XYZ file of C-alpha atoms in Angstrom:
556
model
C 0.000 0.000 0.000
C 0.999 3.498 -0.895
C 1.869 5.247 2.251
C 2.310 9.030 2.200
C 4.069 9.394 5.245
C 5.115 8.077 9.073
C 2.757 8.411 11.806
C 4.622 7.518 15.755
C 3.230 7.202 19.061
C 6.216 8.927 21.427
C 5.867 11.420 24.621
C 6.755 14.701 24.780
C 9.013 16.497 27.039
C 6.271 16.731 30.076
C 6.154 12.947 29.753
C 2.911 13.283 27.903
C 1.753 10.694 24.888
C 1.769 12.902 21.764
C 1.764 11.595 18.161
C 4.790 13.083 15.662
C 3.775 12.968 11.987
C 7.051 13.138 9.760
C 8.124 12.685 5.544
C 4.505 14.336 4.989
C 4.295 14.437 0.888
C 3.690 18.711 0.383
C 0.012 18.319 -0.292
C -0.253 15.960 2.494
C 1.310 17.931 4.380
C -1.141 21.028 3.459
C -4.073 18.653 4.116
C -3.027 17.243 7.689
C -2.788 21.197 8.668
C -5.816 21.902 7.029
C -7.585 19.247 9.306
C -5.644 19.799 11.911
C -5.155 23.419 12.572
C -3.838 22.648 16.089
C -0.045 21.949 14.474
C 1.882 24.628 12.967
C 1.482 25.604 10.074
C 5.210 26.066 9.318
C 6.395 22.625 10.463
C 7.644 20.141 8.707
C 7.663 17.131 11.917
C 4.253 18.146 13.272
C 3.599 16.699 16.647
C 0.054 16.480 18.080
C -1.186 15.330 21.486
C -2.520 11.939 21.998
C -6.761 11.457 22.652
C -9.320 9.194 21.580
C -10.374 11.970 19.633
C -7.032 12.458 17.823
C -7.219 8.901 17.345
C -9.848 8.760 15.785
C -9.891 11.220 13.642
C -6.066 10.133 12.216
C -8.360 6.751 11.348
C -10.719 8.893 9.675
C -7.594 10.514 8.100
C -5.427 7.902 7.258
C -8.333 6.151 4.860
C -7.411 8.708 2.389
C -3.533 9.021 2.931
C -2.185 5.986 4.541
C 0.750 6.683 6.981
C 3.345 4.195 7.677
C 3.170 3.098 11.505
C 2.985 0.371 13.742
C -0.198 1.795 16.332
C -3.016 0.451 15.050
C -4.245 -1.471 17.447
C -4.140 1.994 19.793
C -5.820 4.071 16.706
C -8.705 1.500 16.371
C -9.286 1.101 20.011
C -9.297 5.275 20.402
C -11.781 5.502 17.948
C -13.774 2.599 18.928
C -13.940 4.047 22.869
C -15.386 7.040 21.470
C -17.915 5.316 19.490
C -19.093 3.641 22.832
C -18.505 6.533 24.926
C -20.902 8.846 22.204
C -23.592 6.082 22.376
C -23.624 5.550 26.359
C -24.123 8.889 27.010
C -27.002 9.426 24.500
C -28.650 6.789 26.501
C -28.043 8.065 29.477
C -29.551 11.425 29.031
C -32.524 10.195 27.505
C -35.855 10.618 29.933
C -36.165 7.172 30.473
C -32.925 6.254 31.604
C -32.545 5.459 35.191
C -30.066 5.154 37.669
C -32.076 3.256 39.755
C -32.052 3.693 43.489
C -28.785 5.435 44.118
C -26.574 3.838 46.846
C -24.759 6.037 49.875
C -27.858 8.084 49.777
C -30.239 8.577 53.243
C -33.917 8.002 53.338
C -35.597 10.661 51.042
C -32.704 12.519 50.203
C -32.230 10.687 46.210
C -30.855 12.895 43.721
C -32.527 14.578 40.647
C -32.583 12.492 37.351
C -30.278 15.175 35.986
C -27.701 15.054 39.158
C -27.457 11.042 38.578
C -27.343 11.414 34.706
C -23.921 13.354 35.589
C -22.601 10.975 38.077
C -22.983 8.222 35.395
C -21.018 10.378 32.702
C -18.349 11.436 35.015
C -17.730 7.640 36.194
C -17.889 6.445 32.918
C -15.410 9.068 31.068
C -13.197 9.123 34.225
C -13.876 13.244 33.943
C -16.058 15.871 33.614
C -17.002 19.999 33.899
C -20.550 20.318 35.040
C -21.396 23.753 34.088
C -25.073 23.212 35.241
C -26.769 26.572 36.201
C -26.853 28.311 39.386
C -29.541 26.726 41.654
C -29.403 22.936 39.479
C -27.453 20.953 42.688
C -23.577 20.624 41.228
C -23.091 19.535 44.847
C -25.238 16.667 44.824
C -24.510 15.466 41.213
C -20.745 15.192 42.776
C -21.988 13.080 45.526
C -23.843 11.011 43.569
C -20.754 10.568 41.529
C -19.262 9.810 44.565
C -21.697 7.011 45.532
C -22.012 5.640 42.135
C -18.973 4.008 41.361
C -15.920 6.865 41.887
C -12.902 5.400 43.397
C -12.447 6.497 46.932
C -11.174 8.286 49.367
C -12.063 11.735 46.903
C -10.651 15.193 47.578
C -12.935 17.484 47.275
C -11.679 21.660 47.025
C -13.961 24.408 47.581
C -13.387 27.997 47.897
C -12.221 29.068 52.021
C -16.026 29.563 53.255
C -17.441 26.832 51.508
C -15.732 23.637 53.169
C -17.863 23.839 56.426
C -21.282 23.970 53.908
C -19.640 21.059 51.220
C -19.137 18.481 54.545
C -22.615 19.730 55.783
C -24.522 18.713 52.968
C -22.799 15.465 52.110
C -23.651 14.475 55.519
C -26.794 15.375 55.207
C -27.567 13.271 52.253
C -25.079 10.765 52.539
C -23.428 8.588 54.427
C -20.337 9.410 53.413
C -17.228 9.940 56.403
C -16.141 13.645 55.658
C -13.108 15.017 57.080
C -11.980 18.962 56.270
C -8.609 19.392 55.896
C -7.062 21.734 58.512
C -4.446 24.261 57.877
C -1.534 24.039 55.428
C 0.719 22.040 57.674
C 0.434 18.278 56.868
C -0.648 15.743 60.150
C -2.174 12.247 60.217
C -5.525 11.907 58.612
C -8.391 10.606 60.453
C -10.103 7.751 57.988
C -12.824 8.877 55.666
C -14.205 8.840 52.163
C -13.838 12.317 51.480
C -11.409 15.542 52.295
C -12.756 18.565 51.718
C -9.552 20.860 50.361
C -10.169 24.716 50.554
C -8.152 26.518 47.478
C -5.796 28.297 50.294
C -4.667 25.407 51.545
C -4.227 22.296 49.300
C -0.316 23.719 48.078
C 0.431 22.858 51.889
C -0.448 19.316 50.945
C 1.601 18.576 48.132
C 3.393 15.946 49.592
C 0.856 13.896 50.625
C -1.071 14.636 47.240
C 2.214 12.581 45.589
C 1.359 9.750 47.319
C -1.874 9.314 45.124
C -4.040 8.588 48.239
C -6.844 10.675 46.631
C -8.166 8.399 43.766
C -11.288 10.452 42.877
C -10.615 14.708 42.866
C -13.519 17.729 42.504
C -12.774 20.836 41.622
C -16.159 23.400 43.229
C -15.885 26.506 41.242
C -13.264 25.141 39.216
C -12.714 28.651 37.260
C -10.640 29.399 40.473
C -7.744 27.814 38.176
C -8.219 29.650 35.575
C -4.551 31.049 35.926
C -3.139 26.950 35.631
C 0.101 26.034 37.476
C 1.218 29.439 37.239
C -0.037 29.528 41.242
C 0.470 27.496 43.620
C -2.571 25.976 43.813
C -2.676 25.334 40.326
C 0.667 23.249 40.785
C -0.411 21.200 43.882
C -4.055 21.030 41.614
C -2.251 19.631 38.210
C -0.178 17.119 40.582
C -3.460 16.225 42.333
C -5.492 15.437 38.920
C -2.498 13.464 37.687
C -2.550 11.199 40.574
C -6.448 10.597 40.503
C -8.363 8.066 38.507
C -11.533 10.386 38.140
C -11.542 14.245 38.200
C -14.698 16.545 37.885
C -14.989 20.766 37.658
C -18.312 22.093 39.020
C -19.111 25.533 37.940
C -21.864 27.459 36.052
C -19.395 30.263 34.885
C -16.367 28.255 33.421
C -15.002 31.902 31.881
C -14.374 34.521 33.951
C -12.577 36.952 31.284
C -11.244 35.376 28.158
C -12.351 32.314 26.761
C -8.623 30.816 26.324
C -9.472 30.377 30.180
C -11.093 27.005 29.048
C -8.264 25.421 28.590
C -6.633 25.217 32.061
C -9.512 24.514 33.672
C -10.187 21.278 31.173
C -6.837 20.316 31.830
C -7.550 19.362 35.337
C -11.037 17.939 34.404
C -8.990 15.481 30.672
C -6.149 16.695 30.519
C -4.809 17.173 26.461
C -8.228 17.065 25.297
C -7.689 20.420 24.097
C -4.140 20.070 23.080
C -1.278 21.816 25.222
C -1.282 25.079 25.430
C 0.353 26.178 21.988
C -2.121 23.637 19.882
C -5.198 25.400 21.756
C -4.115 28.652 21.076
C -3.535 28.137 17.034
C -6.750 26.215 16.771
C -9.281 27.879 18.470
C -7.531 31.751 19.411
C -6.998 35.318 18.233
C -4.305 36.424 21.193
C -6.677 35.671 24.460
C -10.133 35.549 22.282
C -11.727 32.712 21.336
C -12.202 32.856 17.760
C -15.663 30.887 17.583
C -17.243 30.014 21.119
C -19.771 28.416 19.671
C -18.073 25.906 17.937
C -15.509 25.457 20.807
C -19.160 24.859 22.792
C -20.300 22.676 20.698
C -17.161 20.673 20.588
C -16.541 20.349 24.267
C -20.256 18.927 24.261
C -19.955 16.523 21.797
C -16.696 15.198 23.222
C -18.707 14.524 26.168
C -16.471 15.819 28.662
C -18.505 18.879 29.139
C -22.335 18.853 30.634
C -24.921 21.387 30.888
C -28.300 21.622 31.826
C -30.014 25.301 32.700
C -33.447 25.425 33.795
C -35.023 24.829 30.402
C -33.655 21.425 29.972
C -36.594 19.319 30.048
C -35.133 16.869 32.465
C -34.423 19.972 34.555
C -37.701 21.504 34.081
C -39.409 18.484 35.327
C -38.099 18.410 38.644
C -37.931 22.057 39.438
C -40.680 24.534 38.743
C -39.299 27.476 37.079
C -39.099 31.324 39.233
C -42.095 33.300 38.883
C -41.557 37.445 38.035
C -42.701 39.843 39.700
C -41.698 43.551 38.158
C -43.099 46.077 40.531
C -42.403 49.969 40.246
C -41.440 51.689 43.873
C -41.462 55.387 44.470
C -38.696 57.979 43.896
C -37.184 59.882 47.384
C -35.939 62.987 45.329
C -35.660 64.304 49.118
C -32.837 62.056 49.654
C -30.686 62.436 47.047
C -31.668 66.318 46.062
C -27.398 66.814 46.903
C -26.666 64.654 44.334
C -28.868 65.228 41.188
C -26.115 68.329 40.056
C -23.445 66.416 40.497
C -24.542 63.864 37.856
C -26.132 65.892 35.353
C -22.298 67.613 35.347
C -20.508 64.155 34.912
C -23.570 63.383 31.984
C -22.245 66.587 30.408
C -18.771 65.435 30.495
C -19.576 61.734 29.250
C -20.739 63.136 26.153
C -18.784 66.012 25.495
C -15.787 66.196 27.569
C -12.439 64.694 25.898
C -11.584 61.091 26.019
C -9.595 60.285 28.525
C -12.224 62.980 30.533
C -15.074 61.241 29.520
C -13.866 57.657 30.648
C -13.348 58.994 34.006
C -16.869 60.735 34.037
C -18.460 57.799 32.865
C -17.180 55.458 35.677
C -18.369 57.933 38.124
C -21.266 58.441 36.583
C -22.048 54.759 36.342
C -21.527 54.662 40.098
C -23.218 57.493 41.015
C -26.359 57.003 39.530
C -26.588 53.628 40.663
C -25.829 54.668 44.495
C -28.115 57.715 44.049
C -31.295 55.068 42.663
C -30.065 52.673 45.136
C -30.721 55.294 48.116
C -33.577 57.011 47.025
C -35.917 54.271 46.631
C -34.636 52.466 49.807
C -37.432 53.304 51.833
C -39.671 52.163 49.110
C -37.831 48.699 48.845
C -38.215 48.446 52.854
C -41.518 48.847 52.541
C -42.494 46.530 49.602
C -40.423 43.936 51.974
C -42.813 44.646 54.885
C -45.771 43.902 53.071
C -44.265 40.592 51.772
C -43.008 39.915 55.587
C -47.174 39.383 55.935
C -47.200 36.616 53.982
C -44.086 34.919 53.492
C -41.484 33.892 56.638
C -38.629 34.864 55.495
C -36.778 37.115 52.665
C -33.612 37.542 50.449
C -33.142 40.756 49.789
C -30.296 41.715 47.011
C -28.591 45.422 46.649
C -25.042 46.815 46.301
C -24.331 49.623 48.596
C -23.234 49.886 52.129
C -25.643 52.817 52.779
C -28.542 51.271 51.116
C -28.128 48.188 53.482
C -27.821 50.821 56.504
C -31.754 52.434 55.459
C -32.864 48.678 54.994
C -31.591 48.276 58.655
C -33.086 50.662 59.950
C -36.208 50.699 58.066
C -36.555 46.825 58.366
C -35.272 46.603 62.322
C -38.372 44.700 64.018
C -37.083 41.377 61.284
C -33.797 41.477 62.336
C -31.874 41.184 59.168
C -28.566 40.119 58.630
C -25.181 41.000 56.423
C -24.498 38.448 53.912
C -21.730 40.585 51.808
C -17.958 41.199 50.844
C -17.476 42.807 53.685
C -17.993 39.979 56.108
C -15.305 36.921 56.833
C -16.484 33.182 56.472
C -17.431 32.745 60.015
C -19.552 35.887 59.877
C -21.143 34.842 56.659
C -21.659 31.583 58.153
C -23.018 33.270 61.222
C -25.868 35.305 59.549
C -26.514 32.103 57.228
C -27.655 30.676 61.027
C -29.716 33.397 62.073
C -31.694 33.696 58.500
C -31.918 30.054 58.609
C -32.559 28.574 62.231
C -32.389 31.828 64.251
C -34.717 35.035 64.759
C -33.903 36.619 61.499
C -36.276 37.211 58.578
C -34.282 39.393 55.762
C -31.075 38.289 54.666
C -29.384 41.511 52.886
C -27.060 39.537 50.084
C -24.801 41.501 47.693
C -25.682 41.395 44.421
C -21.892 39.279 43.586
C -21.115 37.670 46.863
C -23.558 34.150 46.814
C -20.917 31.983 44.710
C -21.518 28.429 46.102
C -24.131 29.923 49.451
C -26.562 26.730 49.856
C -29.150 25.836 52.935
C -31.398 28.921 52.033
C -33.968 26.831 50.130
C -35.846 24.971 52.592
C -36.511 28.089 54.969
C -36.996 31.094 52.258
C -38.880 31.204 48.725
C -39.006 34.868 47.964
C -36.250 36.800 46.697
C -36.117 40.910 45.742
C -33.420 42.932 44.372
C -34.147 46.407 46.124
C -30.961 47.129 43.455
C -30.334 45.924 40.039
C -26.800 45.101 38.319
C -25.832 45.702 34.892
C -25.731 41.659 34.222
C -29.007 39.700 33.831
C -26.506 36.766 35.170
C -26.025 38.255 38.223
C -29.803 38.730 38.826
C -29.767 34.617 37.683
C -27.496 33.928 40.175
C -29.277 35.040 43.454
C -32.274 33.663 42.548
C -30.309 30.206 42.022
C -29.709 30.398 45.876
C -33.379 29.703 46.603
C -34.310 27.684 43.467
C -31.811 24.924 44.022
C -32.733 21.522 45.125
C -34.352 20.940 48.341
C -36.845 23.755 47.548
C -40.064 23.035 48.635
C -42.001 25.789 46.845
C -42.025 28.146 43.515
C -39.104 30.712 44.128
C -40.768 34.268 43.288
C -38.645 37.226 42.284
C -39.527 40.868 42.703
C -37.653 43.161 40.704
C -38.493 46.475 42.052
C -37.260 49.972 40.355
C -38.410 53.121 39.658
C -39.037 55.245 36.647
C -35.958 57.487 37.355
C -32.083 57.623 38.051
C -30.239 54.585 36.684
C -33.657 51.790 36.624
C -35.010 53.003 33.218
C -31.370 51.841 31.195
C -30.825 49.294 33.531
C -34.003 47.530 33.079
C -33.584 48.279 28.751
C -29.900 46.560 29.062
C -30.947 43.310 31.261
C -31.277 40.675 29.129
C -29.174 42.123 25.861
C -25.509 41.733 27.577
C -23.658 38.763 25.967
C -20.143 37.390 26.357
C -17.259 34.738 25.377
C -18.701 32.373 28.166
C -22.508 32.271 26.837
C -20.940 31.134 23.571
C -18.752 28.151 25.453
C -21.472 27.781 27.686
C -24.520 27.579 25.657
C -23.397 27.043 21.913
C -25.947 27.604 19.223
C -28.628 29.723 21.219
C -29.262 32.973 19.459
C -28.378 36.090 22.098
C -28.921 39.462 21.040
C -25.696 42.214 20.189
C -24.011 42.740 22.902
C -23.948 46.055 24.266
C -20.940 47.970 25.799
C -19.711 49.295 28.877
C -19.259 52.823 26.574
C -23.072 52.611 25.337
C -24.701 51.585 27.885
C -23.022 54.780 29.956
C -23.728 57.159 26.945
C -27.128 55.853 27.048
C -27.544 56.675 31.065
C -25.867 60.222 30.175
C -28.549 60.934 27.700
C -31.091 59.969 29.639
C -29.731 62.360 32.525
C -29.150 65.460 30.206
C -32.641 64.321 28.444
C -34.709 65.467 31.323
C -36.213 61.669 31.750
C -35.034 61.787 35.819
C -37.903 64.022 37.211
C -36.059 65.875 40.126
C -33.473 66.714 37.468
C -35.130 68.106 34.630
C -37.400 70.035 37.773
């Protein structure tokens, strides 16, 4: 048989299989780059790491230019796992497939369809990044990966103030023995079948990690390494995921900035699937941008090493009921905020006329401004609105921004004794007003609009959620109401969006829902979102409507 070059199955200098492709004939060579735009394009030995996808597509490759080599037994058996692998999970996320009566589980405490669907896929690939939604139970569909079939004792890392709340729920609905890790300074570990790691502390534990006690690892919020072995928790990570046998990510926002962020955190999820570094980069980048995130999406999806549901999954849908929305309009207090009202139609003025490097400074402060000055003059009106839903619901989450604003909801809202859950406050005082709202004499929770990553134990004592502020990003908004509408919840979440027809309400409420980014593209390939809007508009836009007259105490 004609062969039109050599194909070999070596390692590269990190000890990693890769395949080197050499004697290419020139339009061979043109086609194998073509096909493979991961290798450079001015090499004449291209090297390319080793998957079952690679595999199989240098099968699919080879049956129109044979190479000469002596792998393929490997090839065929790459291609053929990913055959299997494509066809189990189809069946598994079909609506009749069923785990059965999961094991490790206490009485009444079984997971979701969805949660075991996961656990199945993550046993059987030996990896995978759940980027479920906010609110969907990524803690539970790690347990029940846990329970399933994944090789024990796991490690288990979570951000600081999350350990105490990870070994609190998986003893709640397991049986699992759940020891958190102590410190950065190694000692004798009591037995168990999981160690909860917090992010600060696992470099501490290197040594012990290079033992390869830890057979199954999950990464909670795995975007924390985003930044790869470049920290040191991304080295004592990467050593971690190369001694385990089964590694999952859990996060709902994969991409923080960039989209080349994907690419560490998949290597600690299958490693190479992606290529190192340099292959990622050529195939899929423009510097730090993602070239196409929806085919990247769609790619990581169908190489089944990537999962997500949202809330209008069908399997989802029919175990949760969606939020209801309640958009209610709350009065202006141009009384307490008269001081300010000058002060931004001056920085409007300077947004749109002032010189460049004067109008990017106006329109951060305006943008700030306007949002403090909204948040404070309809604070009394939120308070109020909160009363009135005190009457009828026990308890309530209520979402803003600014220290002030929370100081009038104090006051205003003193007989319910609220509680602080915001930047400002350390784990054990987060943890503390978590308590009170809970189990305690507390019936408002006051929640920053950006401080809830990973908060869970709300949902069985609170169904009513209102953002007495609103944020530029509808996923922010999404976010907060995932801390009620998670599993566990006995009723219909309901979330009142209250604003007013002046200050900075009127744009906000026109931009919700048009902002759109690298990570909906990764996230959610294929679903039409519409332009995306930016940080320069959207501010022009709230100077115009300043300068405009639309703000009533203003244009009085």
């Amino acid at each position: 048989m004609k062969t039109y070059g050599t194909l070999t199955l070596t390692t590269d200098h990190r000890g990693r299989p890769e395949w080197v492709i050499d004697d290419l004939a020139p339009h061979v060579a043109i086609a194998f780059k073509r096909l493979f735009p991961r290798v450079p394009a001015t090499s004449t030995t291209l090297h390319i790491s080793d998957t079952d996808e690679i595999r199989s597509d240098l099968r699919w490759f080879m049956l129109r230019y044979p190479l000469a080599h002596g792998e393929q037994q490997a090839i065929e058996e790459g291609a053929q796992r990913v055959v299997d692998k494509i066809a189990e999970r189809d069946a598994i996320l079909l609506p009749t497939w069923s785990a059965g009566e999961v094991p490790g589980f206490r009485p009444g405490m079984q997971p979701y369809l969805y949660q075991s669907q996961a656990a199945r896929i993550a046993i059987n690939n030996g990896g995978l990044l759940i980027g479920d939604d906010v609110g969907l139970g990524k803690t539970i569909s790690a347990a029940a990966t846990l329970t399933m079939g994944a090789p024990l004792p796991a490690a288990i890392v979570v951000q600081a103030h999350l350990a105490p709340q990870w070994k609190k729920q998986l003893e709640k609905f397991t049986t699992l023995r759940v020891h958190v890790i102590g410190g950065t300074k190694p000692y004798d570990l009591p037995a168990a079948d999981v160690y909860v790691f917090r992010y600060s502390n696992i470099a501490g534990w290197i040594d012990v990690i290079k033992t390869g006690l830890f057979k199954t690892v999950v990464y909670d919020e795995v975007q924390e390494l985003r930044h790869g072995p470049s920290t040191d928790k991304g080295r004592a990570a990467a050593i971690l995921s190369g001694r385990a046998e089964l590694r999952q990510g859990l996060t709902a926002t994969p991409i923080y900035n960039y989209g080349d962020e994907i690419h560490q955190v998949m290597e600690y999820v299958r490693p190479a699937l992606l290529g190192n570094a340099n292959e990622f980069a050529r195939e899929w980048c423009s510097g730090r941008i993602v070239k196409n995130p929806d085919a990247l999406g769609s790619y990581l999806r169908e190489t089944g090493y990537f999962l997500r549901r949202t809330e209008d999954d069908p399997t989802v849908d029919a175990s949760m009921p969606r939020p209801n929305i309640i958009d209610w309009q709350v009065e202006w207090d141009s009384g307490a905020v008269a001081d300010d009202e000058a002060i931004t139609r001056t920085l409007a003025m300077t947004v749109l006329r002032g010189s460049f490097v004067e109008a990017g400074a106006a329109a951060r402060e305006l943008d700030l401004k306007m949002r403090h000055m909204t948040g404070i003059a309809k604070a009394r009106s939120v308070a109020a609105y909160v009363k009135l839903l005190l009457r009828d619901t026990p308890r309530v989450l209520l979402a803003g921004w600014h220290r002030d604003v929370y100081d009038v909801w104090k006051g205003e809202l003193a007989e319910f004794n609220p509680v602080l859950y915001t930047g400002s406050e350390s784990g054990a005082g987060k943890e503390r007003s978590k308590e009170a709202f809970t189990t305690g004499d507390s019936r408002v929770m006051m929640i920053s609009l950006r401080s809830g990553a990973g908060l869970d134990g709300l949902q069985q004592h609170c169904r009513d959620v209102v953002f007495g502020e609103l944020d530029w990003s509808p996923q922010v908004h999404y976010q907060v109401i995932g801390r009620l509408r998670r599993p566990g919840q006995p009723d219909q979440v309901t979330a009142h969006y209250l604003h007013t027809n002046e200050g900075s309400d009127p744009v906000l409420l026109e931009t919700l829902g048009i902002k759109s980014d690298q990570s909906r593209g990764i996230s959610d390939p294929g679903i039409a979102q519409p332009a995306k809007v930016s940080d320069d508009s959207r501010i022009k836009r709230l100077a115009q409507h300043v300068l405009a007259g639309t703000v009533q105490a203003i244009a009085a």
